[in-house]
Structure formats: C-alpha cells, structure tokens
C-alpha cells in the first residue's frame, strides 16, 4: 500500500515537472520580439544582434561552471526557488536594454540566469527519474515538454495564419467597396 502511494506521488511529481518546464519555456515570441526591438527600435545591426547571441551563449557556459560548483552545496528546495527567481530575472534583464552597452549587459545577465534556471530544472528531472530507467524516463519527460511546446507553436501559427487571412479578407472587402464607390461616382 505504501509502495503504491509512493509510486503515485512520483507520477504526480513527473506531471508537475512537465507542466513546470512547459510554463518555463512558454514564450513563443520572445526571440522575435527581442530581434525586432534590437534591430528596429535600437537600430543595432544584424551582426551585433548575432554577437549578442554569442555573448549569451558564453554566459551560459559560465553558468554551467557555476552550477557545477554549487549544485551539491545548496539544498535542493532552495535551488527550485532559485530556478523560479532565475526565470523571472532572465525576463526582467531586458527591460534595462536601451543601447548597445546595455544590450551586452542584458545578454550576459540573461545567459547566466536562464542557463542556471534550466540546469536546476534538468537536475530536478534527473532526480525524479527512477534510477533503473533514468534514461528512458528522462527522455520521455523531455519529449512531453517538446510535444507541448510544439502544440503551442502550432496553435500560435494557426492563429496568426487565421488573422492574416482575416486581414486579407478585410482588405479585399475594403477594395471592393472602394471600387463600387468609384463606379457610382463616375455614373453620377
């Protein structure tokens, strides 16, 4: 009876983890919005925007080293809360982006905080997987997250396509109305 209860608790933990990862990664427009803001609003070049991605990746590598040094020294409950805080900070760091210098600082901050948050989550995934089937369970957890994100991306794409069709239909109706008004004005 206790074994059944423990199994049920482990299953709930897996479902909660998948939902947490889904919510962590759910932001289908973040890179598009950031690129538009960087290149159109701040007038940074495409090359500079690409360099920001490299800076972000380098900061992510530093985050991996930091996490490797601290992960076993900090209680896991604190790490979970740290992951949530890191997710919030990784979003907020872009609010300070107003020029090229602040863009570099924001990219470093994002790379550090986002990667630390992801590493904590992956560590959690590894810890909740039973050791006898860790590889399979971990792959299944990640596949579920990817499937959820793919479904959301499809729904967003479908919604955008529907909006585009509606805009085109509206434009066609407006053009037709404009054509009829011109015809009446010619005949009047």
PDB file of C-alpha atoms in Angstrom:
ATOM      1  CA  UNK A   1       0.000   0.000   0.000  1.00  0.00           C
ATOM      2  CA  UNK A   2       2.795   2.436   0.850  1.00  0.00           C
ATOM      3  CA  UNK A   3       4.655   1.440  -2.331  1.00  0.00           C
ATOM      4  CA  UNK A   4       1.545   2.286  -4.371  1.00  0.00           C
ATOM      5  CA  UNK A   5       1.242   5.664  -2.675  1.00  0.00           C
ATOM      6  CA  UNK A   6       4.929   6.422  -3.310  1.00  0.00           C
ATOM      7  CA  UNK A   7       4.529   5.426  -6.965  1.00  0.00           C
ATOM      8  CA  UNK A   8       1.517   7.752  -7.251  1.00  0.00           C
ATOM      9  CA  UNK A   9       3.481  10.621  -5.661  1.00  0.00           C
ATOM     10  CA  UNK A  10       6.374  10.054  -8.084  1.00  0.00           C
ATOM     11  CA  UNK A  11       3.942  10.171 -11.031  1.00  0.00           C
ATOM     12  CA  UNK A  12       2.436  13.427  -9.750  1.00  0.00           C
ATOM     13  CA  UNK A  13       5.945  14.861  -9.415  1.00  0.00           C
ATOM     14  CA  UNK A  14       6.661  13.966 -13.042  1.00  0.00           C
ATOM     15  CA  UNK A  15       3.458  15.601 -14.274  1.00  0.00           C
ATOM     16  CA  UNK A  16       4.165  18.698 -12.175  1.00  0.00           C
ATOM     17  CA  UNK A  17       7.682  18.835 -13.569  1.00  0.00           C
ATOM     18  CA  UNK A  18       6.482  18.589 -17.181  1.00  0.00           C
ATOM     19  CA  UNK A  19       3.992  21.401 -16.564  1.00  0.00           C
ATOM     20  CA  UNK A  20       6.687  23.489 -14.870  1.00  0.00           C
ATOM     21  CA  UNK A  21       9.080  23.018 -17.812  1.00  0.00           C
ATOM     22  CA  UNK A  22       6.287  23.819 -20.234  1.00  0.00           C
ATOM     23  CA  UNK A  23       5.484  27.071 -18.451  1.00  0.00           C
ATOM     24  CA  UNK A  24       9.189  27.920 -18.173  1.00  0.00           C
ATOM     25  CA  UNK A  25       9.650  27.570 -21.926  1.00  0.00           C
ATOM     26  CA  UNK A  26       6.312  29.006 -22.989  1.00  0.00           C
ATOM     27  CA  UNK A  27       7.074  32.232 -24.744  1.00  0.00           C
ATOM     28  CA  UNK A  28       6.713  31.710 -28.489  1.00  0.00           C
ATOM     29  CA  UNK A  29       7.521  35.301 -29.386  1.00  0.00           C
ATOM     30  CA  UNK A  30      10.466  36.161 -27.143  1.00  0.00           C
ATOM     31  CA  UNK A  31      13.280  35.852 -29.701  1.00  0.00           C
ATOM     32  CA  UNK A  32      11.252  37.547 -32.443  1.00  0.00           C
ATOM     33  CA  UNK A  33      10.334  40.449 -30.181  1.00  0.00           C
ATOM     34  CA  UNK A  34      13.919  40.785 -28.965  1.00  0.00           C
ATOM     35  CA  UNK A  35      15.288  40.790 -32.511  1.00  0.00           C
ATOM     36  CA  UNK A  36      12.745  43.375 -33.631  1.00  0.00           C
ATOM     37  CA  UNK A  37      13.456  45.585 -30.628  1.00  0.00           C
ATOM     38  CA  UNK A  38      17.223  45.257 -31.073  1.00  0.00           C
ATOM     39  CA  UNK A  39      17.377  45.833 -34.819  1.00  0.00           C
ATOM     40  CA  UNK A  40      14.391  48.093 -35.466  1.00  0.00           C
ATOM     41  CA  UNK A  41      13.916  50.146 -32.297  1.00  0.00           C
ATOM     42  CA  UNK A  42      17.505  50.351 -31.011  1.00  0.00           C
ATOM     43  CA  UNK A  43      18.895  50.315 -34.584  1.00  0.00           C
ATOM     44  CA  UNK A  44      21.541  47.705 -33.731  1.00  0.00           C
ATOM     45  CA  UNK A  45      22.915  45.836 -36.735  1.00  0.00           C
ATOM     46  CA  UNK A  46      22.052  42.228 -37.545  1.00  0.00           C
ATOM     47  CA  UNK A  47      25.719  41.388 -36.899  1.00  0.00           C
ATOM     48  CA  UNK A  48      25.577  42.978 -33.456  1.00  0.00           C
ATOM     49  CA  UNK A  49      22.386  41.062 -32.683  1.00  0.00           C
ATOM     50  CA  UNK A  50      24.170  37.839 -33.674  1.00  0.00           C
ATOM     51  CA  UNK A  51      27.095  38.797 -31.449  1.00  0.00           C
ATOM     52  CA  UNK A  52      24.654  39.237 -28.562  1.00  0.00           C
ATOM     53  CA  UNK A  53      23.607  35.617 -29.051  1.00  0.00           C
ATOM     54  CA  UNK A  54      27.257  34.590 -28.772  1.00  0.00           C
ATOM     55  CA  UNK A  55      27.676  36.647 -25.604  1.00  0.00           C
ATOM     56  CA  UNK A  56      24.559  34.983 -24.217  1.00  0.00           C
ATOM     57  CA  UNK A  57      25.961  31.520 -25.022  1.00  0.00           C
ATOM     58  CA  UNK A  58      29.296  32.349 -23.366  1.00  0.00           C
ATOM     59  CA  UNK A  59      27.447  33.490 -20.242  1.00  0.00           C
ATOM     60  CA  UNK A  60      25.539  30.202 -20.359  1.00  0.00           C
ATOM     61  CA  UNK A  61      28.835  28.294 -20.284  1.00  0.00           C
ATOM     62  CA  UNK A  62      29.895  30.299 -17.227  1.00  0.00           C
ATOM     63  CA  UNK A  63      26.534  29.442 -15.631  1.00  0.00           C
ATOM     64  CA  UNK A  64      27.235  25.739 -16.229  1.00  0.00           C
ATOM     65  CA  UNK A  65      30.560  26.018 -14.433  1.00  0.00           C
ATOM     66  CA  UNK A  66      28.969  27.915 -11.548  1.00  0.00           C
ATOM     67  CA  UNK A  67      26.170  25.373 -11.231  1.00  0.00           C
ATOM     68  CA  UNK A  68      28.667  22.513 -11.254  1.00  0.00           C
ATOM     69  CA  UNK A  69      30.443  24.132  -8.312  1.00  0.00           C
ATOM     70  CA  UNK A  70      27.358  24.968  -6.223  1.00  0.00           C
ATOM     71  CA  UNK A  71      24.701  22.389  -7.069  1.00  0.00           C
ATOM     72  CA  UNK A  72      25.572  19.902  -4.306  1.00  0.00           C
ATOM     73  CA  UNK A  73      26.225  22.554  -1.662  1.00  0.00           C
ATOM     74  CA  UNK A  74      22.794  24.188  -1.759  1.00  0.00           C
ATOM     75  CA  UNK A  75      19.662  22.395  -0.530  1.00  0.00           C
ATOM     76  CA  UNK A  76      17.545  21.352  -3.484  1.00  0.00           C
ATOM     77  CA  UNK A  77      14.458  23.170  -2.184  1.00  0.00           C
ATOM     78  CA  UNK A  78      16.399  26.412  -2.409  1.00  0.00           C
ATOM     79  CA  UNK A  79      17.549  25.514  -5.906  1.00  0.00           C
ATOM     80  CA  UNK A  80      13.955  25.063  -7.046  1.00  0.00           C
ATOM     81  CA  UNK A  81      13.048  28.517  -5.768  1.00  0.00           C
ATOM     82  CA  UNK A  82      16.283  29.810  -7.306  1.00  0.00           C
ATOM     83  CA  UNK A  83      15.161  28.425 -10.654  1.00  0.00           C
ATOM     84  CA  UNK A  84      11.931  30.389 -10.449  1.00  0.00           C
ATOM     85  CA  UNK A  85      13.791  33.559  -9.469  1.00  0.00           C
ATOM     86  CA  UNK A  86      16.274  32.968 -12.305  1.00  0.00           C
ATOM     87  CA  UNK A  87      13.395  32.688 -14.761  1.00  0.00           C
ATOM     88  CA  UNK A  88      11.934  35.971 -13.576  1.00  0.00           C
ATOM     89  CA  UNK A  89      15.310  37.719 -13.677  1.00  0.00           C
ATOM     90  CA  UNK A  90      16.077  36.350 -17.135  1.00  0.00           C
ATOM     91  CA  UNK A  91      12.967  38.108 -18.427  1.00  0.00           C
ATOM     92  CA  UNK A  92      13.387  41.312 -16.457  1.00  0.00           C
ATOM     93  CA  UNK A  93      17.008  41.881 -17.505  1.00  0.00           C
ATOM     94  CA  UNK A  94      15.864  43.006 -20.961  1.00  0.00           C
ATOM     95  CA  UNK A  95      13.839  45.874 -19.502  1.00  0.00           C
ATOM     96  CA  UNK A  96      17.085  47.738 -18.979  1.00  0.00           C
ATOM     97  CA  UNK A  97      18.135  47.397 -22.623  1.00  0.00           C
ATOM     98  CA  UNK A  98      18.276  50.864 -24.183  1.00  0.00           C
ATOM     99  CA  UNK A  99      21.517  50.868 -26.206  1.00  0.00           C
ATOM    100  CA  UNK A 100      24.393  48.655 -27.346  1.00  0.00           C
ATOM    101  CA  UNK A 101      26.169  48.607 -23.976  1.00  0.00           C
ATOM    102  CA  UNK A 102      23.051  47.734 -22.014  1.00  0.00           C
ATOM    103  CA  UNK A 103      22.241  45.089 -24.650  1.00  0.00           C
ATOM    104  CA  UNK A 104      25.549  43.347 -23.913  1.00  0.00           C
ATOM    105  CA  UNK A 105      24.935  43.561 -20.152  1.00  0.00           C
ATOM    106  CA  UNK A 106      21.375  42.244 -20.600  1.00  0.00           C
ATOM    107  CA  UNK A 107      22.637  39.369 -22.767  1.00  0.00           C
ATOM    108  CA  UNK A 108      25.203  38.367 -20.137  1.00  0.00           C
ATOM    109  CA  UNK A 109      22.585  38.581 -17.385  1.00  0.00           C
ATOM    110  CA  UNK A 110      20.110  36.577 -19.460  1.00  0.00           C
ATOM    111  CA  UNK A 111      22.672  33.924 -20.358  1.00  0.00           C
ATOM    112  CA  UNK A 112      23.630  33.434 -16.699  1.00  0.00           C
ATOM    113  CA  UNK A 113      20.160  33.461 -15.181  1.00  0.00           C
ATOM    114  CA  UNK A 114      18.376  31.486 -17.875  1.00  0.00           C
ATOM    115  CA  UNK A 115      21.027  28.752 -18.020  1.00  0.00           C
ATOM    116  CA  UNK A 116      21.153  28.435 -14.227  1.00  0.00           C
ATOM    117  CA  UNK A 117      17.387  28.021 -14.174  1.00  0.00           C
ATOM    118  CA  UNK A 118      17.463  25.398 -16.922  1.00  0.00           C
ATOM    119  CA  UNK A 119      20.254  23.440 -15.228  1.00  0.00           C
ATOM    120  CA  UNK A 120      18.306  23.338 -11.974  1.00  0.00           C
ATOM    121  CA  UNK A 121      15.285  22.023 -13.860  1.00  0.00           C
ATOM    122  CA  UNK A 122      17.296  19.353 -15.635  1.00  0.00           C
ATOM    123  CA  UNK A 123      18.825  18.357 -12.311  1.00  0.00           C
ATOM    124  CA  UNK A 124      15.308  18.053 -10.889  1.00  0.00           C
ATOM    125  CA  UNK A 125      14.288  15.902 -13.858  1.00  0.00           C
ATOM    126  CA  UNK A 126      17.244  13.611 -13.295  1.00  0.00           C
ATOM    127  CA  UNK A 127      16.459  13.322  -9.585  1.00  0.00           C
ATOM    128  CA  UNK A 128      12.796  12.385 -10.027  1.00  0.00           C
ATOM    129  CA  UNK A 129      13.562   9.708 -12.615  1.00  0.00           C
ATOM    130  CA  UNK A 130      13.849   6.203 -11.154  1.00  0.00           C
ATOM    131  CA  UNK A 131      17.453   5.006 -11.437  1.00  0.00           C
ATOM    132  CA  UNK A 132      16.518   1.707 -13.095  1.00  0.00           C
ATOM    133  CA  UNK A 133      15.003   3.559 -16.059  1.00  0.00           C
ATOM    134  CA  UNK A 134      16.554   7.020 -15.791  1.00  0.00           C
ATOM    135  CA  UNK A 135      17.470   7.393 -19.464  1.00  0.00           C
ATOM    136  CA  UNK A 136      14.068   6.336 -20.743  1.00  0.00           C
ATOM    137  CA  UNK A 137      12.122   8.352 -18.175  1.00  0.00           C
ATOM    138  CA  UNK A 138      14.229  11.470 -18.722  1.00  0.00           C
ATOM    139  CA  UNK A 139      13.817  11.171 -22.499  1.00  0.00           C
ATOM    140  CA  UNK A 140      10.064  10.744 -22.041  1.00  0.00           C
ATOM    141  CA  UNK A 141       9.861  13.829 -19.817  1.00  0.00           C
ATOM    142  CA  UNK A 142      11.765  15.922 -22.345  1.00  0.00           C
ATOM    143  CA  UNK A 143       9.673  14.537 -25.228  1.00  0.00           C
ATOM    144  CA  UNK A 144       6.488  15.531 -23.402  1.00  0.00           C
ATOM    145  CA  UNK A 145       7.764  19.082 -22.938  1.00  0.00           C
ATOM    146  CA  UNK A 146       8.797  19.327 -26.592  1.00  0.00           C
ATOM    147  CA  UNK A 147       5.410  17.943 -27.678  1.00  0.00           C
ATOM    148  CA  UNK A 148       3.589  20.532 -25.570  1.00  0.00           C
ATOM    149  CA  UNK A 149       5.736  23.365 -26.928  1.00  0.00           C
ATOM    150  CA  UNK A 150       5.254  22.122 -30.495  1.00  0.00           C
ATOM    151  CA  UNK A 151       1.495  22.034 -29.991  1.00  0.00           C
ATOM    152  CA  UNK A 152       1.518  25.590 -28.648  1.00  0.00           C
ATOM    153  CA  UNK A 153       3.714  26.789 -31.524  1.00  0.00           C
ATOM    154  CA  UNK A 154       1.297  25.181 -33.992  1.00  0.00           C
ATOM    155  CA  UNK A 155      -1.702  26.836 -32.314  1.00  0.00           C
ATOM    156  CA  UNK A 156       0.033  30.207 -32.344  1.00  0.00           C
ATOM    157  CA  UNK A 157       0.983  29.751 -36.017  1.00  0.00           C
ATOM    158  CA  UNK A 158      -2.578  28.710 -36.882  1.00  0.00           C
ATOM    159  CA  UNK A 159      -3.961  31.733 -35.040  1.00  0.00           C
ATOM    160  CA  UNK A 160      -1.549  34.055 -36.846  1.00  0.00           C
ATOM    161  CA  UNK A 161      -2.462  32.467 -40.192  1.00  0.00           C
ATOM    162  CA  UNK A 162      -6.168  32.951 -39.429  1.00  0.00           C
ATOM    163  CA  UNK A 163      -5.525  36.580 -38.503  1.00  0.00           C
ATOM    164  CA  UNK A 164      -3.617  37.085 -41.755  1.00  0.00           C
ATOM    165  CA  UNK A 165      -6.482  35.549 -43.766  1.00  0.00           C
ATOM    166  CA  UNK A 166      -8.985  37.761 -41.943  1.00  0.00           C
ATOM    167  CA  UNK A 167      -6.829  40.817 -42.658  1.00  0.00           C
ATOM    168  CA  UNK A 168      -6.625  39.853 -46.337  1.00  0.00           C
ATOM    169  CA  UNK A 169     -10.405  39.312 -46.471  1.00  0.00           C
ATOM    170  CA  UNK A 170     -10.970  42.694 -44.851  1.00  0.00           C
ATOM    171  CA  UNK A 171      -8.598  44.325 -47.303  1.00  0.00           C
ATOM    172  CA  UNK A 172     -10.406  42.658 -50.236  1.00  0.00           C
ATOM    173  CA  UNK A 173     -13.789  43.819 -48.905  1.00  0.00           C
ATOM    174  CA  UNK A 174     -12.446  47.355 -48.472  1.00  0.00           C
ATOM    175  CA  UNK A 175     -11.006  47.327 -52.009  1.00  0.00           C
ATOM    176  CA  UNK A 176     -14.326  46.099 -53.397  1.00  0.00           C
ATOM    177  CA  UNK A 177     -16.218  48.809 -51.513  1.00  0.00           C
ATOM    178  CA  UNK A 178     -13.763  51.418 -52.759  1.00  0.00           C
ATOM    179  CA  UNK A 179     -14.203  50.161 -56.351  1.00  0.00           C
ATOM    180  CA  UNK A 180     -18.009  50.363 -56.083  1.00  0.00           C
ATOM    181  CA  UNK A 181     -17.887  53.867 -54.630  1.00  0.00           C
ATOM    182  CA  UNK A 182     -15.670  54.956 -57.554  1.00  0.00           C
ATOM    183  CA  UNK A 183     -18.098  53.368 -60.033  1.00  0.00           C
ATOM    184  CA  UNK A 184     -21.043  55.215 -58.521  1.00  0.00           C
ATOM    185  CA  UNK A 185     -19.159  58.473 -58.544  1.00  0.00           C
ATOM    186  CA  UNK A 186     -18.384  58.036 -62.257  1.00  0.00           C
ATOM    187  CA  UNK A 187     -22.035  57.282 -63.075  1.00  0.00           C
ATOM    188  CA  UNK A 188     -23.393  60.131 -61.008  1.00  0.00           C
TER     189      UNK A 188
END
